[in-house]
Each structure stands twice: as structure tokens, then as C-alpha cells.
Amino acid sequence: MKTNTILTGDRPTGRLHIGHYLGSLKNRVKLQNEGKYKMFIMIADMQAFTDNARNPEKVRNSLIQVALDYLSVGIDPSKTNILVQSQISALNELTMYYLDLVSVSRLERNPTVKSEIKQKQFGQSIPAGFLTYPVSQAADITAFKADTVPVGDDQEPMIEQTREIVRTFNNTYNVDTLVEPKGVFPPKGQGRLPGIDGNAKMSKSLGNCIYLSDSADEVTKKVMSMYTDPDHIHVQDPGKIEGNTVFTYLDAFATDTQKVAELKEQYQAGGLGDVKVKRYLNDVLQEILEPIRNRRAEYEKDIPGVYDILKKGSDAANLVANQTLSEVRKAIGVNYFD
């Protein structure tokens, strides 16, 4: 029976938050524990450098934080290969070969890249590495012959770009060396969590996150400050649940759906204050986050041990990526000395 291969990962630009947990981390643990997949999870530090090259300390410091977040949510290095992108040298050579198969205009049309360029306000000073990072992602995916790539909805254009590169490579060199991946997307409505301030996106740069590593007191403080219905001034006032961040979070995280439905009904009718709803949400989040915090505290006692996990994962990943690179060189015909 064929074992499917998964590649997924994150840019190390800060600690991971509950939006990451809802959108990807929780599902990664589920897929890992199903035992049906060969799993690679990449800390994509080279991709992080595409817009942080002048702040390398941010990337270096974040790398260990992301590793701790992975381990604390239940990513198990005995079942999942956790690797560091910059330590897999084959990825650089694969990227160079693929760049010659993609036009600049195609890269500029990528909707995700266009959106991120606008968001980051690069203007005319777009780093070349940032414009071409979809090609680097294609190298990441194909190096491990991943056929399954769990991503957010906004990453669908990146998967399509990888598929195009795979087809172009295989057709150009008349081989079937590279594997065409498919994207696996979160259930509708679970791909993105709003920030605690009501902003449409929870974002490290906007400072509106609840981090997986936040203390219990920090979580409580953030929950009690969350955006609700600005017109719900008095307890007896009817309140709106649409756009009310507290209820959005309850829909995402609470398992007692009947209680949430009752709270919504009371809130909309009037007679239910924001504080009571926030306290319930706080209880829900604390129950999820406490075991994560406890596991993290254990791993934090042995940071060299965490780096050792990353090194072992990267060493094992190198063996796989180098095999793919050897096949790519043979297909192109640059295996001169074999």
C-alpha cells in the first residue's frame, strides 16, 4: 500500500498563535497520529529571510520558538521529521533549475505574492528572493516528493505554481521524476481567525494575537479585552453576534455547541453581559492551552535537546532531498561525473 508524503511548515518570524493552532497545527497532529503519512514539517527560515534579511536575529530567535511550539502542541519527532530549510542544501540547487522554467511575469501574476507585496509595502523595492519564493516552495515540496500539502486557503496559488513547475519539468525532460502535489485546505471558516481587536486577521505584526506560549494570566487579560459588539453597552441591551470576536472564537474552540447556542440566544435577546461570555471563552481556551504550556515548559528545560531534534530531522531530510536532486540532475543531464 502506497504511503502518502506530507510537507508543511511555517516561517520563523515569531511565536505561533492560536490562529496557527486552529488553521494548521491541530490538523498536523491529527494527520501524524493517523500513521498513514510520511510527514515532513519544515521551519522555513530561508523564506523568512526573503523579507527579513536585514534582521537575521529575528529569524534565528524565532526558529527555536517555532520548534518549541511544534513540540508543545504534540508534534512528535519520532513520528514526524522536523527540519530546518537552510540546512537542506539540495533545495538551493533545485530552486535554480526551476527558476529557469518560470517567467518573471508568471511570478508577478501570483495572487498570493501580489497581495503580500502590497501588504508589506515594498513599492519598487521588492527583494528578488521574495518575488521568487514560490519557486523555492516548489523546491521544498518536490525535494521530498510530497503529494499532500496542508495549507491555508491563501496558499492555493502557491500549490498551483508548484504543479505547473512539476509539469513543465517532467515534460521538458521527458521524465516522471517530480511528483505533482495536491493542497489540503482547512474546513470552511477555520482557515483564518480574527484578531482579538476585531481585525479580520490575527497577525503577529498587528499585535492582536493570543500566543500558544502565553501564560494563563496573559490569556485571561487578552480575552477580557476582546472586541465584542460596540453597541452592547448595558447588560440588558440586545447584542449582535455577527462580527463579535468572542462568539467567533467560541464557534471555533468550544466543544459544547449547545451551550454556545444558548449564550448566543441570551445575548441577542438582551440580559447577558460581555464579561460573562468572555469568562466562558477564557475557560475554554485555558483548557486547550494548559497542556500545551506544560509540554513547552518541559522542552524549555533542555534547549540543546531541541536543537538536537532539529539537527537529526534535517540530517534525515538531507538524505531524501539529495536523492531527488540526483534524479533531477540525471534528468537534465548534468550528472557529468557519475
XYZ file of N, CA, C and O in Angstrom, residues 10-153:
576
model
N 6.212 26.396 8.555
C 5.959 27.794 8.908
C 7.237 28.604 8.775
O 8.343 28.093 8.954
N 7.060 29.895 8.509
C 8.178 30.841 8.524
C 8.488 31.211 9.973
O 7.571 31.562 10.716
N 9.738 31.166 10.401
C 10.074 31.574 11.781
C 10.250 33.093 11.876
O 11.350 33.621 11.799
N 9.129 33.781 12.048
C 9.168 35.236 12.211
C 8.553 35.664 13.540
O 8.254 36.836 13.745
N 8.367 34.707 14.443
C 7.791 34.986 15.749
C 7.138 33.728 16.294
O 7.063 32.693 15.612
N 6.649 33.824 17.522
C 5.960 32.680 18.128
C 4.643 32.404 17.394
O 4.057 33.300 16.787
N 4.176 31.173 17.475
C 2.923 30.801 16.834
C 1.750 31.063 17.783
O 1.899 31.011 19.007
N 0.594 31.358 17.199
C -0.578 31.739 17.996
C -1.740 30.766 17.777
O -1.619 29.804 16.992
N -2.847 31.031 18.437
C -3.966 30.082 18.375
C -4.607 30.042 16.988
O -5.283 29.077 16.650
N -4.374 31.081 16.178
C -4.819 31.019 14.794
C -4.071 29.948 14.028
O -4.660 29.210 13.230
N -2.749 29.836 14.279
C -1.959 28.760 13.671
C -2.452 27.399 14.173
O -2.507 26.428 13.406
N -2.785 27.336 15.463
C -3.242 26.068 16.039
C -4.527 25.612 15.360
O -4.656 24.453 14.939
N -5.481 26.545 15.214
C -6.768 26.212 14.605
C -6.609 25.877 13.128
O -7.187 24.914 12.631
N -5.810 26.681 12.425
C -5.719 26.553 10.975
C -4.825 25.437 10.489
O -5.019 24.930 9.377
N -3.810 25.047 11.290
C -2.879 24.041 10.767
C -2.339 23.069 11.808
O -2.320 21.865 11.583
N -1.878 23.571 12.959
C -1.155 22.711 13.903
C -2.012 21.562 14.425
O -1.553 20.417 14.513
N -3.248 21.867 14.768
C -4.154 20.834 15.293
C -4.332 19.714 14.275
O -4.298 18.521 14.623
N -4.486 20.088 13.005
C -4.675 19.089 11.950
C -3.395 18.299 11.691
O -3.444 17.101 11.381
N -2.225 18.960 11.821
C -0.957 18.244 11.631
C -0.809 17.121 12.655
O -0.364 16.020 12.326
N -1.159 17.418 13.894
C -1.066 16.399 14.942
C -2.012 15.237 14.624
O -1.655 14.065 14.771
N -3.210 15.569 14.167
C -4.192 14.534 13.792
C -3.645 13.656 12.670
O -3.698 12.414 12.744
N -3.105 14.275 11.621
C -2.554 13.515 10.485
C -1.371 12.655 10.923
O -1.237 11.505 10.513
N -0.529 13.229 11.767
C 0.632 12.497 12.288
C 0.191 11.236 13.026
O 0.744 10.152 12.836
N -0.823 11.393 13.868
C -1.236 10.278 14.724
C -2.068 9.226 13.984
O -2.259 8.122 14.489
N -2.548 9.585 12.788
C -3.256 8.584 11.972
C -2.292 7.524 11.449
O -2.700 6.406 11.153
N -1.016 7.896 11.326
C 0.001 6.942 10.895
C -0.064 6.548 9.434
O 0.558 5.569 9.019
N -0.800 7.316 8.616
C -0.951 6.977 7.197
C 0.040 7.714 6.307
O 0.109 7.472 5.117
N 0.776 8.657 6.902
C 1.602 9.546 6.097
C 3.056 9.533 6.556
O 3.347 9.357 7.740
N 3.946 9.764 5.591
C 5.318 10.110 5.906
C 5.336 11.634 5.987
O 5.023 12.319 5.007
N 5.666 12.183 7.161
C 5.473 13.611 7.390
C 6.787 14.364 7.550
O 7.662 13.956 8.315
N 6.874 15.486 6.816
C 7.977 16.432 6.952
C 7.380 17.787 7.328
O 6.499 18.293 6.617
N 7.852 18.354 8.425
C 7.436 19.705 8.811
C 8.675 20.587 8.805
O 9.644 20.317 9.520
N 8.619 21.626 8.003
C 9.789 22.466 7.751
C 9.665 23.819 8.447
O 8.634 24.487 8.343
N 10.730 24.195 9.138
C 10.845 25.565 9.621
C 11.549 26.336 8.507
O 12.747 26.166 8.274
N 10.777 27.158 7.799
C 11.232 27.753 6.540
C 12.007 29.046 6.794
O 11.513 30.144 6.519
N 13.226 28.908 7.307
C 13.990 30.105 7.663
C 14.476 30.868 6.434
O 14.538 32.103 6.458
N 14.812 30.166 5.342
C 15.241 30.879 4.137
C 14.101 31.719 3.570
O 14.322 32.830 3.088
N 12.898 31.216 3.655
C 11.747 32.001 3.202
C 11.540 33.210 4.109
O 11.183 34.295 3.645
N 11.783 33.036 5.405
C 11.654 34.168 6.336
C 12.669 35.257 6.028
O 12.396 36.455 6.201
N 13.842 34.860 5.533
C 14.873 35.846 5.208
C 14.506 36.685 3.990
O 15.084 37.754 3.786
N 13.551 36.241 3.161
C 13.226 36.996 1.948
C 12.736 38.401 2.268
O 12.891 39.312 1.459
N 12.138 38.602 3.449
C 11.747 39.963 3.844
C 12.285 40.327 5.235
O 11.837 41.291 5.848
N 13.265 39.552 5.714
C 13.904 39.859 7.000
C 15.421 39.730 6.922
O 16.083 39.510 7.942
N 15.979 39.877 5.722
C 17.420 39.664 5.541
C 18.255 40.621 6.373
O 19.370 40.291 6.788
N 17.709 41.804 6.631
C 18.452 42.792 7.416
C 18.167 42.691 8.913
O 18.607 43.520 9.702
N 17.408 41.674 9.277
C 17.115 41.431 10.695
C 17.249 39.937 10.986
O 16.290 39.277 11.386
N 18.462 39.384 10.776
C 18.634 37.931 10.924
C 18.377 37.432 12.337
O 17.971 36.278 12.535
N 18.606 38.303 13.319
C 18.395 37.895 14.711
C 16.944 37.491 14.951
O 16.654 36.553 15.710
N 16.020 38.206 14.305
C 14.596 37.891 14.436
C 14.316 36.461 13.976
O 13.590 35.710 14.638
N 14.912 36.086 12.848
C 14.693 34.742 12.306
C 15.351 33.699 13.196
O 14.747 32.665 13.525
N 16.592 33.963 13.604
C 17.314 32.981 14.445
C 16.596 32.758 15.775
O 16.456 31.618 16.232
N 16.156 33.848 16.404
C 15.462 33.718 17.692
C 14.114 33.009 17.536
O 13.684 32.265 18.419
N 13.453 33.285 16.414
C 12.127 32.696 16.204
C 12.198 31.210 15.900
O 11.243 30.470 16.168
N 13.309 30.759 15.337
C 13.423 29.357 14.947
C 13.197 28.428 16.139
O 12.412 27.481 16.051
N 13.842 28.716 17.247
C 13.678 27.843 18.420
C 12.281 27.982 19.012
O 11.712 27.018 19.532
N 11.689 29.196 18.903
C 10.333 29.394 19.414
C 9.330 28.555 18.622
O 8.428 27.935 19.196
N 9.479 28.538 17.307
C 8.580 27.731 16.470
C 8.772 26.244 16.765
O 7.797 25.487 16.867
N 10.029 25.820 16.942
C 10.286 24.417 17.285
C 9.597 24.050 18.598
O 8.976 22.980 18.712
N 9.691 24.921 19.592
C 9.029 24.674 20.880
C 7.516 24.617 20.719
O 6.839 23.784 21.346
N 6.967 25.502 19.869
C 5.524 25.476 19.621
C 5.115 24.148 18.984
O 4.099 23.557 19.366
N 5.888 23.671 18.018
C 5.582 22.377 17.386
C 5.530 21.264 18.426
O 4.583 20.476 18.485
N 6.583 21.185 19.214
C 6.682 20.107 20.195
C 5.596 20.220 21.262
O 5.055 19.211 21.706
N 5.259 21.444 21.634
C 4.291 21.632 22.715
C 2.867 21.266 22.298
O 2.062 20.850 23.134
N 2.534 21.409 21.006
C 1.176 21.047 20.577
C 1.048 19.552 20.315
O -0.060 19.055 20.113
N 2.186 18.836 20.291
C 2.111 17.389 20.126
C 2.757 16.844 18.879
O 2.597 15.656 18.563
N 3.493 17.681 18.126
C 4.275 17.139 17.014
C 5.366 16.265 17.615
O 6.147 16.715 18.447
N 5.400 15.011 17.207
C 6.271 14.012 17.820
C 7.429 13.701 16.868
O 7.211 13.159 15.779
N 8.672 14.045 17.242
C 9.803 13.818 16.331
C 10.063 12.344 16.030
O 10.796 12.039 15.088
N 9.467 11.431 16.793
C 9.610 10.011 16.463
C 8.647 9.599 15.348
O 8.802 8.539 14.739
N 7.650 10.446 15.075
C 6.675 10.155 14.021
C 6.772 11.143 12.858
O 6.366 10.830 11.733
N 7.266 12.348 13.140
C 7.305 13.431 12.160
C 8.719 13.982 12.060
O 9.370 14.223 13.081
N 9.172 14.197 10.840
C 10.502 14.740 10.607
C 10.435 16.265 10.645
O 9.863 16.886 9.750
N 10.980 16.887 11.699
C 11.033 18.349 11.807
C 12.396 18.806 11.302
O 13.430 18.373 11.830
N 12.401 19.649 10.280
C 13.663 20.043 9.653
C 13.764 21.549 9.487
O 12.760 22.263 9.566
N 14.993 22.014 9.242
C 15.270 23.435 9.047
C 15.656 23.646 7.592
O 16.611 23.041 7.086
N 14.928 24.508 6.905
C 15.079 24.693 5.462
C 16.514 24.990 5.043
O 17.022 24.407 4.080
N 17.190 25.899 5.741
C 18.530 26.329 5.321
C 19.565 25.222 5.440
O 20.649 25.327 4.867
N 19.240 24.162 6.170
C 20.196 23.071 6.369
C 20.070 21.987 5.295
O 20.783 20.992 5.330
N 19.152 22.191 4.333
C 18.941 21.214 3.260
C 19.497 21.832 1.982
O 18.798 22.536 1.236
N 20.771 21.579 1.708
C 21.460 22.283 0.621
C 20.882 21.970 -0.754
O 20.950 22.805 -1.669
N 20.290 20.805 -0.940
C 19.724 20.433 -2.242
C 18.630 21.406 -2.677
O 18.405 21.593 -3.890
N 17.960 22.033 -1.730
C 16.853 22.932 -2.065
C 17.328 24.121 -2.894
O 16.608 24.599 -3.777
N 18.541 24.589 -2.613
C 19.058 25.740 -3.355
C 19.301 25.394 -4.818
O 18.958 26.166 -5.721
N 19.884 24.220 -5.066
C 20.159 23.833 -6.444
C 18.869 23.547 -7.208
O 18.724 23.946 -8.374
N 17.922 22.891 -6.552
C 16.630 22.644 -7.198
C 15.951 23.960 -7.567
O 15.390 24.095 -8.666
N 16.008 24.938 -6.661
C 15.404 26.246 -6.932
C 16.004 26.874 -8.194
O 15.286 27.419 -9.041
N 17.329 26.796 -8.332
C 17.988 27.381 -9.509
C 17.514 26.716 -10.794
O 17.250 27.388 -11.796
N 17.375 25.394 -10.804
C 16.899 24.711 -12.002
C 15.466 25.129 -12.334
O 15.127 25.344 -13.507
N 14.621 25.249 -11.301
C 13.213 25.575 -11.525
C 13.037 27.025 -11.972
O 12.122 27.329 -12.752
N 13.894 27.933 -11.491
C 13.787 29.341 -11.874
C 13.885 29.515 -13.390
O 13.274 30.431 -13.962
N 14.641 28.645 -14.034
C 14.807 28.736 -15.486
C 13.578 28.248 -16.248
O 13.513 28.385 -17.475
N 12.617 27.698 -15.529
C 11.399 27.195 -16.167
C 10.191 28.098 -15.896
O 9.078 27.777 -16.298
N 10.415 29.225 -15.205
C 9.322 30.127 -14.812
C 9.651 31.539 -15.281
O 10.777 32.005 -15.114
N 8.675 32.242 -15.839
C 8.911 33.613 -16.285
C 8.661 34.595 -15.132
O 7.902 34.307 -14.203
N 9.286 35.754 -15.232
C 9.073 36.800 -14.224
C 7.608 37.240 -14.220
O 7.011 37.431 -13.159
N 7.018 37.349 -15.408
C 5.613 37.787 -15.473
C 4.692 36.788 -14.777
O 3.703 37.187 -14.144
N 5.023 35.487 -14.853
C 4.192 34.478 -14.160
C 4.303 34.659 -12.654
O 3.296 34.568 -11.938
N 5.498 34.930 -12.174
C 5.669 35.157 -10.740
C 4.914 36.395 -10.296
O 4.293 36.419 -9.228
N 4.943 37.426 -11.103
C 4.273 38.685 -10.746
C 2.757 38.543 -10.756
O 2.058 39.308 -10.096
N 2.241 37.549 -11.485
C 0.782 37.333 -11.528
C 0.277 36.500 -10.364
O -0.935 36.385 -10.168
N 1.180 35.902 -9.590
C 0.755 35.039 -8.480
C -0.060 35.868 -7.481
O 0.463 36.815 -6.878
N -1.355 35.570 -7.271
C -2.213 36.403 -6.420
C -1.706 36.520 -4.983
O -1.808 37.590 -4.373
N -1.162 35.428 -4.437
C -0.662 35.478 -3.056
C 0.528 36.413 -2.957
O 0.615 37.233 -2.030
N 1.450 36.311 -3.907
C 2.623 37.179 -3.896
C 2.207 38.639 -4.079
O 2.692 39.534 -3.382
N 1.289 38.900 -5.012
C 0.808 40.272 -5.252
C 0.207 40.862 -3.982
O 0.481 42.017 -3.616
N -0.599 40.063 -3.297
C -1.241 40.524 -2.063
C -0.213 40.825 -0.976
O -0.299 41.840 -0.274
N 0.781 39.938 -0.840
C 1.787 40.127 0.208
C 2.713 41.303 -0.104
O 3.141 42.020 0.803
N 3.023 41.513 -1.379
C 3.848 42.658 -1.769
C 3.134 43.962 -1.401
O 3.740 44.901 -0.868
N 1.830 44.000 -1.657
C 1.039 45.189 -1.309
C 0.986 45.377 0.203
O 1.150 46.485 0.728
N 0.757 44.266 0.921
C 0.657 44.318 2.383
C 1.959 44.803 3.024
O 1.951 45.584 3.966
N 3.079 44.352 2.474
C 4.381 44.700 3.050
C 4.917 46.040 2.523
O 5.976 46.491 2.950
N 4.178 46.648 1.580
C 4.506 47.984 1.072
C 5.945 48.070 0.550
O 6.681 49.004 0.855
N 6.311 47.088 -0.269
C 7.648 47.087 -0.864
C 7.811 48.191 -1.914
O 8.914 48.659 -2.170
N 6.692 48.585 -2.556
C 6.802 49.534 -3.649
C 7.623 48.938 -4.779
O 7.382 47.820 -5.234
N 8.629 49.700 -5.248
C 9.509 49.212 -6.313
C 10.719 48.458 -5.763
O 11.588 48.048 -6.532
N 10.782 48.305 -4.443
C 11.960 47.671 -3.821
C 11.660 46.249 -3.369
O 11.917 45.866 -2.229
N 11.068 45.467 -4.272
C 10.727 44.081 -3.950
C 12.000 43.244 -3.950
O 12.698 43.184 -4.964
N 12.347 42.604 -2.847
C 13.515 41.719 -2.866
C 13.312 40.601 -3.892
O 12.221 40.016 -3.970
N 14.334 40.319 -4.683
C 14.219 39.270 -5.709
C 13.855 37.932 -5.072
O 13.083 37.150 -5.635
N 14.410 37.674 -3.888
C 14.108 36.422 -3.197
C 12.644 36.311 -2.830
O 12.071 35.215 -2.829
N 12.011 37.462 -2.514
C 10.591 37.433 -2.153
C 9.740 37.138 -3.383
O 8.810 36.329 -3.321
N 10.068 37.774 -4.503
C 9.299 37.551 -5.726
C 9.370 36.091 -6.163
O 8.407 35.534 -6.685
N 10.510 35.467 -5.921
C 10.716 34.092 -6.408
C 10.454 33.024 -5.354
O 10.697 31.840 -5.609
N 9.937 33.403 -4.180
C 9.805 32.371 -3.149
C 8.805 31.265 -3.503
O 8.933 30.143 -2.998
N 7.824 31.493 -4.407
C 7.011 30.341 -4.825
C 7.838 29.248 -5.497
O 7.487 28.069 -5.416
N 8.922 29.636 -6.166
C 9.794 28.643 -6.799
C 10.570 27.883 -5.730
O 10.759 26.670 -5.817
N 11.002 28.609 -4.712
C 11.667 27.960 -3.574
C 10.715 26.977 -2.890
O 11.112 25.878 -2.502
N 9.448 27.366 -2.761
C 8.462 26.458 -2.174
C 8.286 25.212 -3.033
O 8.120 24.104 -2.506
N 8.332 25.389 -4.345
C 8.232 24.226 -5.233
C 9.401 23.279 -5.007
O 9.239 22.053 -5.027
N 10.584 23.850 -4.773
C 11.754 23.014 -4.471
C 11.533 22.256 -3.163
O 11.851 21.067 -3.059
N 11.001 22.948 -2.158
C 10.729 22.292 -0.866
C 9.807 21.090 -1.043
O 10.063 19.998 -0.524
N 8.718 21.318 -1.767
C 7.694 20.279 -1.911
C 8.214 19.098 -2.731
O 8.058 17.933 -2.350
N 8.856 19.417 -3.847
C 9.283 18.337 -4.755
C 10.502 17.586 -4.236
O 10.687 16.411 -4.565
N 11.333 18.252 -3.428
C 12.524 17.576 -2.893
C 12.142 16.337 -2.095
O 12.867 15.336 -2.094
N 10.991 16.403 -1.423
C 10.558 15.282 -0.591
C 9.459 14.471 -1.273
O 8.850 13.604 -0.667
N 9.200 14.814 -2.551
C 8.168 14.141 -3.345
C 6.841 14.114 -2.591
O 6.128 13.096 -2.565
N 6.541 15.263 -1.968
C 5.290 15.378 -1.211
C 4.122 15.449 -2.183
O 4.113 16.264 -3.108
N 3.144 14.579 -1.982
C 1.942 14.611 -2.809
C 0.777 15.279 -2.086
O -0.278 15.511 -2.674
N 0.976 15.596 -0.803
C -0.073 16.177 0.018
C 0.519 17.363 0.782
O 1.506 17.193 1.504
N -0.087 18.547 0.606
C 0.458 19.749 1.234
C -0.668 20.501 1.950
O -1.452 21.206 1.315
N -0.785 20.349 3.278
C -1.809 21.089 4.021
C -1.425 22.573 4.106
O -0.350 22.922 4.578
N -2.311 23.442 3.615
C -2.044 24.877 3.596
C -3.334 25.655 3.851
O -4.430 25.096 3.783
N -3.188 26.953 4.102
C -4.344 27.831 4.198
C -4.888 28.152 2.823
O -4.214 27.959 1.802
N -6.126 28.671 2.780
C -6.776 28.980 1.501
C -5.953 29.948 0.653
O -5.955 29.863 -0.578
